[in-house]
PDB file of C-alpha atoms in Angstrom:
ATOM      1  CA  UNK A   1      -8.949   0.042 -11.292  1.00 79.00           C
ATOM      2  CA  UNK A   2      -9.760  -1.764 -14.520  1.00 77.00           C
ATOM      3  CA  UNK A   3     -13.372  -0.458 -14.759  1.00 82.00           C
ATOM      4  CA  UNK A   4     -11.586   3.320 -14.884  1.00 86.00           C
ATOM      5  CA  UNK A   5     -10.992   4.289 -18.486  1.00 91.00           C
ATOM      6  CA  UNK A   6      -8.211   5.978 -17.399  1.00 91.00           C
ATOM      7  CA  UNK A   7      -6.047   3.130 -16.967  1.00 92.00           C
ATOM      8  CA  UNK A   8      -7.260   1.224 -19.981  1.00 93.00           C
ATOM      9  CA  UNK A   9      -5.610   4.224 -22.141  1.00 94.00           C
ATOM     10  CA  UNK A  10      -1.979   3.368 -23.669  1.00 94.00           C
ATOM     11  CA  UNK A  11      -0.655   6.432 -23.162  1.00 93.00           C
ATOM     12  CA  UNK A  12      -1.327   5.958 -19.360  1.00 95.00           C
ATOM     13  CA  UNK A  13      -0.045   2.097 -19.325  1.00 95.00           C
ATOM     14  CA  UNK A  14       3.194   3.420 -21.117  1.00 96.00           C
ATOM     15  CA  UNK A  15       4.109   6.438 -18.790  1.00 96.00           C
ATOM     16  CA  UNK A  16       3.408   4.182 -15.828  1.00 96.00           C
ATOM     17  CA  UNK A  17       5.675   1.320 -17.343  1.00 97.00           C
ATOM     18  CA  UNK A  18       8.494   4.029 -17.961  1.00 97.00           C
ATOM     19  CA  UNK A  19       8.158   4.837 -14.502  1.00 97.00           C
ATOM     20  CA  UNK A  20       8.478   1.465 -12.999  1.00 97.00           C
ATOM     21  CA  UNK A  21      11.339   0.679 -15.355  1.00 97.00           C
ATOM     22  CA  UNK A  22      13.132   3.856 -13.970  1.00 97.00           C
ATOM     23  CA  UNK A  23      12.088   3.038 -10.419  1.00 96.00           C
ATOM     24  CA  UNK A  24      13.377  -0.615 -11.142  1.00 95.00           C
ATOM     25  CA  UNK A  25      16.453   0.562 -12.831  1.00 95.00           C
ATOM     26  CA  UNK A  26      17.579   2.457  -9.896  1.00 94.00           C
ATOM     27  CA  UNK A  27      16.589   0.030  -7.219  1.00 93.00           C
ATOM     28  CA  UNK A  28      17.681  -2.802  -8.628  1.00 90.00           C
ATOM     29  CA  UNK A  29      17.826  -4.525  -4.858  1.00 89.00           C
ATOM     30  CA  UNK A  30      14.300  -4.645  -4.946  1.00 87.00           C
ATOM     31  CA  UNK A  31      13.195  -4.114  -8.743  1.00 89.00           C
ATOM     32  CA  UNK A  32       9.694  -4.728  -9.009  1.00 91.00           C
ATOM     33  CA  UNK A  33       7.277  -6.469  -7.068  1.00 91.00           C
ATOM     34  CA  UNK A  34       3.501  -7.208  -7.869  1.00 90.00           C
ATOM     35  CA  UNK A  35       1.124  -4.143  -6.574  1.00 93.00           C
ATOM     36  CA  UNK A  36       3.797  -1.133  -6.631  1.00 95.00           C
ATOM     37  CA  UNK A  37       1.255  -0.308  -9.567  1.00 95.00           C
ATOM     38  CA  UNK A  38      -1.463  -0.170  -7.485  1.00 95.00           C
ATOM     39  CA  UNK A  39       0.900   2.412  -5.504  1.00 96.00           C
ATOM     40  CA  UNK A  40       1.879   4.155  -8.639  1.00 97.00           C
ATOM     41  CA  UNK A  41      -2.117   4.701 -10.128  1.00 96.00           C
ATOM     42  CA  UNK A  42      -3.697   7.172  -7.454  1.00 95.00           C
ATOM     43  CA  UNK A  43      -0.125   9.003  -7.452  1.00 96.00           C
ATOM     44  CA  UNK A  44      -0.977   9.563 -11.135  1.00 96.00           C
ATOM     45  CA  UNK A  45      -4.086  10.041 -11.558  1.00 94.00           C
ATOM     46  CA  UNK A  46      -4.041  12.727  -8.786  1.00 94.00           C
ATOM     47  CA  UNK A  47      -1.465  14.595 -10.745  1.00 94.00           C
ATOM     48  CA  UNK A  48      -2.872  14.438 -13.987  1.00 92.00           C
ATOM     49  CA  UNK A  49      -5.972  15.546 -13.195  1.00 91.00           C
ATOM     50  CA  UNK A  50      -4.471  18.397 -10.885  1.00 89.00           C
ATOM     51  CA  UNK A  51      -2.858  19.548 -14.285  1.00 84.00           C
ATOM     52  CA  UNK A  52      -4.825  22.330 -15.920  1.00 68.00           C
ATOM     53  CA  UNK A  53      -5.581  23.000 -19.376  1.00 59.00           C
ATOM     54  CA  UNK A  54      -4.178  26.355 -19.602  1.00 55.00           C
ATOM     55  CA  UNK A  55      -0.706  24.286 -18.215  1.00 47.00           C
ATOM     56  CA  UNK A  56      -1.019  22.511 -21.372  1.00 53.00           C
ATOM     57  CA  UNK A  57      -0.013  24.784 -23.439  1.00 51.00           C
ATOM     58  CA  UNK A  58      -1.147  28.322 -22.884  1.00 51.00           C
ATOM     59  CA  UNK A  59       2.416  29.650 -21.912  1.00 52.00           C
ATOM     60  CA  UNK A  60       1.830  31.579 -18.949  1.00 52.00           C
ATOM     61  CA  UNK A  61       4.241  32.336 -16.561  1.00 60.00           C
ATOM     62  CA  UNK A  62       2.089  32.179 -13.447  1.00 76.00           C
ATOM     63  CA  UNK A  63       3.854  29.784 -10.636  1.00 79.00           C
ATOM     64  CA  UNK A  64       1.100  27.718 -10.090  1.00 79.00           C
ATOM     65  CA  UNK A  65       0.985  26.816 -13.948  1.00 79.00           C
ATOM     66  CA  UNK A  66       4.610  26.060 -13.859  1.00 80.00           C
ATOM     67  CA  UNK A  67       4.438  23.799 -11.125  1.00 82.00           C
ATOM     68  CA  UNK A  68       0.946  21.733 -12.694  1.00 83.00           C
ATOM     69  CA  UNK A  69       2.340  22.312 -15.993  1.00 84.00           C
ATOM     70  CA  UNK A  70       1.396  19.117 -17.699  1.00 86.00           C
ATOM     71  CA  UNK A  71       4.100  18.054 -19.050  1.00 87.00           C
ATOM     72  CA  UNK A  72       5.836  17.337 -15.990  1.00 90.00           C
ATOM     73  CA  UNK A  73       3.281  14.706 -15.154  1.00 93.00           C
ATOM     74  CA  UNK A  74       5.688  12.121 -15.618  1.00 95.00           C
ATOM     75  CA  UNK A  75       8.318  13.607 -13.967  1.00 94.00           C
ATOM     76  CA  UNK A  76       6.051  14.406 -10.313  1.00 95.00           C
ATOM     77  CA  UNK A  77       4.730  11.182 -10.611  1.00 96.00           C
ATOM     78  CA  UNK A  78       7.901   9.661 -10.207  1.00 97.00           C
ATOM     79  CA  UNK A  79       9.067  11.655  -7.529  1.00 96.00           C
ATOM     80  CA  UNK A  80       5.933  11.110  -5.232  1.00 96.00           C
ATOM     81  CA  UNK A  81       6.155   7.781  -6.250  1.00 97.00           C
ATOM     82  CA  UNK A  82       9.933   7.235  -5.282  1.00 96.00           C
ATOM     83  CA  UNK A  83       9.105   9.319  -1.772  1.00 95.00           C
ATOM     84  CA  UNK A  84       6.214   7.216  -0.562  1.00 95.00           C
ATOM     85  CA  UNK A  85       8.336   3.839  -1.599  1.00 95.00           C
ATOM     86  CA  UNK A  86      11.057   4.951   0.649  1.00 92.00           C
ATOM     87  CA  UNK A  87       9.098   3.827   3.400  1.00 92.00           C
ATOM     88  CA  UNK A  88       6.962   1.381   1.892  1.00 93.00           C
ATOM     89  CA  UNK A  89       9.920  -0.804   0.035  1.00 92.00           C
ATOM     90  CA  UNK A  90      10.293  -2.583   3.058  1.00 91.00           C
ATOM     91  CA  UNK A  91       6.896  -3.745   2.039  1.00 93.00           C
ATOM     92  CA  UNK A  92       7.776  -5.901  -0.601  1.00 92.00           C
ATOM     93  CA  UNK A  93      11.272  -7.210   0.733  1.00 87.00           C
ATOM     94  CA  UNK A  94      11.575 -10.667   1.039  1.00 81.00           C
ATOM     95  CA  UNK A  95      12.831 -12.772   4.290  1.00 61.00           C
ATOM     96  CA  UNK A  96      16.474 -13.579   3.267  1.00 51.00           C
ATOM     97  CA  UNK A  97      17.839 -16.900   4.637  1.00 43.00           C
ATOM     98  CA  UNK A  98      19.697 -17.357   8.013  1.00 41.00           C
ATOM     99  CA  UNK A  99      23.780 -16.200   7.259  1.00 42.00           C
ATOM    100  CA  UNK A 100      25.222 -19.063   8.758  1.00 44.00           C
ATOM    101  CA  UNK A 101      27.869 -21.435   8.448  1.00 45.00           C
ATOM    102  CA  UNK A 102      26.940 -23.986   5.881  1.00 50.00           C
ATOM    103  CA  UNK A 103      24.926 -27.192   7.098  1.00 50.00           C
ATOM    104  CA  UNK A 104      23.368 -30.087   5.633  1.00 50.00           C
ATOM    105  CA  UNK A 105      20.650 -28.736   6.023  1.00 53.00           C
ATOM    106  CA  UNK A 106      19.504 -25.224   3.992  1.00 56.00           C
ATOM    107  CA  UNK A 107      19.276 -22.611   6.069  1.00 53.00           C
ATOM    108  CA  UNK A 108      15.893 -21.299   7.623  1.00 56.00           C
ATOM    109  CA  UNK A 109      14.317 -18.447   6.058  1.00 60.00           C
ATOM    110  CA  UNK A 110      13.757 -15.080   8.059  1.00 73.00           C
ATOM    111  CA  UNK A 111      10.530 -13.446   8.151  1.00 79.00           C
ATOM    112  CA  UNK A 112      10.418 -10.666   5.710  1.00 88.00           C
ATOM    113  CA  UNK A 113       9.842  -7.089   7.433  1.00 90.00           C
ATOM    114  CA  UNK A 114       6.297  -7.398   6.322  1.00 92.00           C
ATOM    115  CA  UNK A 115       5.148 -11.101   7.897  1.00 92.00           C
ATOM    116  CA  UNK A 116       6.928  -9.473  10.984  1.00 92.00           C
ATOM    117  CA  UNK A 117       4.637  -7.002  10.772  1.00 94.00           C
ATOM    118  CA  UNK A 118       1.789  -8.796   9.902  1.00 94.00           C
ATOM    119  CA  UNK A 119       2.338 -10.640  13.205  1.00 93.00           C
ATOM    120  CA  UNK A 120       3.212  -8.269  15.553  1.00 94.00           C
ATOM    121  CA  UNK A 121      -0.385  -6.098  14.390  1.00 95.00           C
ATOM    122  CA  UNK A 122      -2.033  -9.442  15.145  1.00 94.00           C
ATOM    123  CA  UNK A 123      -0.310 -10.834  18.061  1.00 93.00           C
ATOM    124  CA  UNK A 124       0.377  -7.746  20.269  1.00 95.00           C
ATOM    125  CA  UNK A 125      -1.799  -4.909  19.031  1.00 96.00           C
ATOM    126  CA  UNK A 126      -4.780  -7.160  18.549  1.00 95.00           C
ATOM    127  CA  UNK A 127      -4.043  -9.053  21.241  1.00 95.00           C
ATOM    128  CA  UNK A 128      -4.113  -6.128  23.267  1.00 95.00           C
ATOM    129  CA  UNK A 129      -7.371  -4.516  21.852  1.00 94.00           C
ATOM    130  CA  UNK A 130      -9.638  -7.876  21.675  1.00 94.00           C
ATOM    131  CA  UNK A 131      -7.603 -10.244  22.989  1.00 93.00           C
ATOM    132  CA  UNK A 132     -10.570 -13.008  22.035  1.00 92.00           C
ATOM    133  CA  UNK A 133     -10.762 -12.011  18.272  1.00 92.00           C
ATOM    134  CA  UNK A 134      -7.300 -12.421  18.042  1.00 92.00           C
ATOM    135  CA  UNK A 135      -7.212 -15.657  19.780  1.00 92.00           C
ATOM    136  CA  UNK A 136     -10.028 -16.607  17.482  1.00 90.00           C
ATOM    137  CA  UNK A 137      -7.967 -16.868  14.327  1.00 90.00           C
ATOM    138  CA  UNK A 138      -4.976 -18.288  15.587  1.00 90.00           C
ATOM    139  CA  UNK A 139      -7.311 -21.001  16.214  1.00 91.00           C
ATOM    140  CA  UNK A 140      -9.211 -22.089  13.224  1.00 89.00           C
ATOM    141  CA  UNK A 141      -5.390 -20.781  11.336  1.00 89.00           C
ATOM    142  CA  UNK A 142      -5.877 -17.774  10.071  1.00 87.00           C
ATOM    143  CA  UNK A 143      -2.687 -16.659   9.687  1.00 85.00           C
ATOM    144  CA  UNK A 144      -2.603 -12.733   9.720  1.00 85.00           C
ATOM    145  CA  UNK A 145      -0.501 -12.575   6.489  1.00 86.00           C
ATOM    146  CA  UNK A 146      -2.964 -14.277   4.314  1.00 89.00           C
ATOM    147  CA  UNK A 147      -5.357 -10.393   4.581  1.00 92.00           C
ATOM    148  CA  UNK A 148      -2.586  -7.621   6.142  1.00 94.00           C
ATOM    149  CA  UNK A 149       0.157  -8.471   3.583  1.00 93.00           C
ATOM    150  CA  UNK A 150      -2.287  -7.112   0.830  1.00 94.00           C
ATOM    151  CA  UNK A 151      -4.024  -4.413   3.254  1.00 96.00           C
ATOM    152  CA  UNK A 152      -0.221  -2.735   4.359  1.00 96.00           C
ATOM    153  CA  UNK A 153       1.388  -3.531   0.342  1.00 95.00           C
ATOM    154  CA  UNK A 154      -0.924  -1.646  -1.208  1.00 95.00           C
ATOM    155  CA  UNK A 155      -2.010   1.013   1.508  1.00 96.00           C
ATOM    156  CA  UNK A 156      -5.631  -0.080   1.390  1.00 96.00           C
ATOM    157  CA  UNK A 157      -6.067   0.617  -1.869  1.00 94.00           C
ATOM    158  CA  UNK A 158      -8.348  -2.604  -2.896  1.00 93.00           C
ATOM    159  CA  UNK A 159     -10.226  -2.163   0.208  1.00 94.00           C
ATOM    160  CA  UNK A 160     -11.709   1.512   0.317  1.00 93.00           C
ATOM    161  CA  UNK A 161     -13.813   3.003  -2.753  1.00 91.00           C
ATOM    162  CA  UNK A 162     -11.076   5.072  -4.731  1.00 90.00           C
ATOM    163  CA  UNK A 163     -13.038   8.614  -3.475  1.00 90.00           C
ATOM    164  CA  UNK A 164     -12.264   7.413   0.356  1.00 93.00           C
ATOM    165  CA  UNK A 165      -8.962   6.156  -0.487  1.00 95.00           C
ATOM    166  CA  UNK A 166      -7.557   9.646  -1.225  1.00 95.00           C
ATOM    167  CA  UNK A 167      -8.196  10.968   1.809  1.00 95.00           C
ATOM    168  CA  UNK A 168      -6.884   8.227   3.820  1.00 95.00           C
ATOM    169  CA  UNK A 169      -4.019   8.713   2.176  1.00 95.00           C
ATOM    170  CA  UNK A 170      -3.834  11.836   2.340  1.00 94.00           C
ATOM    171  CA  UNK A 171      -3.883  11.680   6.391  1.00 93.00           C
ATOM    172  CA  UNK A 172      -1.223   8.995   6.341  1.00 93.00           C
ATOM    173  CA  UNK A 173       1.279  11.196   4.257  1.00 93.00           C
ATOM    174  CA  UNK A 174       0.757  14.329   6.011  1.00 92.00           C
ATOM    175  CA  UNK A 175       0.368  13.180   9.316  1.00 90.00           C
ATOM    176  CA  UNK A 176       3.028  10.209   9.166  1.00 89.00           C
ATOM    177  CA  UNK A 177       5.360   9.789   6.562  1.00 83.00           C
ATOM    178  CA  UNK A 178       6.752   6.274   8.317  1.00 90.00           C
ATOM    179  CA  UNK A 179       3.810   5.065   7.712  1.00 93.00           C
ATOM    180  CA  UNK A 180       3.012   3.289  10.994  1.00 93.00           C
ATOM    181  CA  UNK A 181      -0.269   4.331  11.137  1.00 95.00           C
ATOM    182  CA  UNK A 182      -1.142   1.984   8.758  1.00 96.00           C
ATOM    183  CA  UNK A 183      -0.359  -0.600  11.925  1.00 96.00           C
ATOM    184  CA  UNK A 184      -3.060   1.074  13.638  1.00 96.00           C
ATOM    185  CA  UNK A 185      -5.860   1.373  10.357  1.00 96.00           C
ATOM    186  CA  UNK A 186      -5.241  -2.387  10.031  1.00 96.00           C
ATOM    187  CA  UNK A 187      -6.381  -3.022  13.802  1.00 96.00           C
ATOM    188  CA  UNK A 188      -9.676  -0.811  13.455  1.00 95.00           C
ATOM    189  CA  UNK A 189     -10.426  -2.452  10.075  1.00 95.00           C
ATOM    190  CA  UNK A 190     -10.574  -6.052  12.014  1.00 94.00           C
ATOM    191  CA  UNK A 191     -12.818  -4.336  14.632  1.00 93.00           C
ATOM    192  CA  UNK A 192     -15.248  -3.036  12.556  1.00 92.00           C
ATOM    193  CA  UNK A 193     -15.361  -6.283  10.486  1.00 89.00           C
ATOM    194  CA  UNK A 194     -15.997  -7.827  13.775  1.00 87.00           C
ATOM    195  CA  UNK A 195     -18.588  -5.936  15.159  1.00 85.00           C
ATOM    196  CA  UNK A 196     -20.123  -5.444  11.633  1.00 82.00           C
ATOM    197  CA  UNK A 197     -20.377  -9.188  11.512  1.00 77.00           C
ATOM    198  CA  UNK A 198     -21.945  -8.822  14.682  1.00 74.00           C
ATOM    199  CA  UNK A 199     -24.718  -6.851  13.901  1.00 67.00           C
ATOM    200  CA  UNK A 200     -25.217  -9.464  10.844  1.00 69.00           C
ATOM    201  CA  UNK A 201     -25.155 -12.219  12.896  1.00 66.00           C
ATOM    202  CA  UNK A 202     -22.626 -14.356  11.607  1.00 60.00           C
ATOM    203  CA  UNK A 203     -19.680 -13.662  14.617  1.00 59.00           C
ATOM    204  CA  UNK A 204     -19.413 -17.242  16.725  1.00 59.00           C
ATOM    205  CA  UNK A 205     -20.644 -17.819  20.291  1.00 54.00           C
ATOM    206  CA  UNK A 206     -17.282 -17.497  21.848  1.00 54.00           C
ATOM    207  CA  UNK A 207     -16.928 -14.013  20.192  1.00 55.00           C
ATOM    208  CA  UNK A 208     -20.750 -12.934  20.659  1.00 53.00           C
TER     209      UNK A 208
END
């Protein structure tokens, strides 16, 4: 969100380096991969702007200050951060190679648990759905990594306006912390693009 002058602030870029690190730090299997800032903004924003003034300072001892005290920002930002990436590190894991005996050859590379996913959303759920849509872009080789790996990595946040984003997520947290509705957003999303394409005019005979 570079047009948000939130983000542009250094005091913002530095606590949500310091949390990365720390994320990093402690999962050092996975450390970090391009867009778990993208994960990491809403989180924060969302809790800083949840934190009242009178939390900054005013000393009361009401609960609710307490817990939006401000200067635990950093702190709750983590921990929401490190709770949603418990599902959604498998994400950005890579496909690891083949564990076999060594051959002349190198060894093939397995999917990563996100191509996997990429395919089965396109191949059996699409498939299912709109079986010609889906037929469609296997054949002018669309390959359904090239659009889900960004949609699923980064929970839709580049494709919904920031005020719809928060209640998406907010459905997909309370409703199902594995995350696999996401499979099921990602579907929809291709239908609507088709039939909104439709009603432009620009879907292909076969798919009219």
């Amino acid at each position: 969100m570079p047009d948000e002058p939130y983000f542009r602030q250094e005091s913002t870029q530095i606590l949500m380096t310091d949390i990365l690190f720390v994320y990093c730090k402690i999962n050092e299997d996975i450390g970090y991969r391009q867009g778990m800032h993208e994960i990491l903004a809403p989180v924060l924003w969302v809790i800083e702007n949840d934190a009242t003034e009178k939390s900054k300072g005013g000393g009361s001892e009401d609960l609710m200050d307490e817990i939006l005290s401000y200067e635990y920002i950093e702190h709750d930002s983590f921990t929401l951060f490190s709770l949603i990436m418990r599902t959604a590190k498998s994400f950005y894991e890579f496909g690891e190679p083949e564990k076999r005996p060594p051959l002349s050859s190198p060894s093939p590379q397995i999917a990563s648990p996100i191509e996997q996913r990429s395919k089965r959303i396109h191949e059996v759920m699409l498939a299912r759905l709109d079986p010609e849509l889906a037929t469609h872009l296997i054949q002018i080789e669309i390959l359904p990594q090239i659009f889900l790996i960004r949609w699923i990595r980064l929970l839709f946040g580049r494709e919904f306006p920031f005020e719809s984003l928060l209640p998406l997520w907010d459905v997909l947290f309370a409703e199902d912390p594995d995350l696999e509705l996401i499979d099921y957003v990602c579907v929809a999303m291709l239908l609507r693009i088709r039939w909104q394409c439709k009603l432009k005019g620009l879907v292909p005979d076969e798919l009219s």
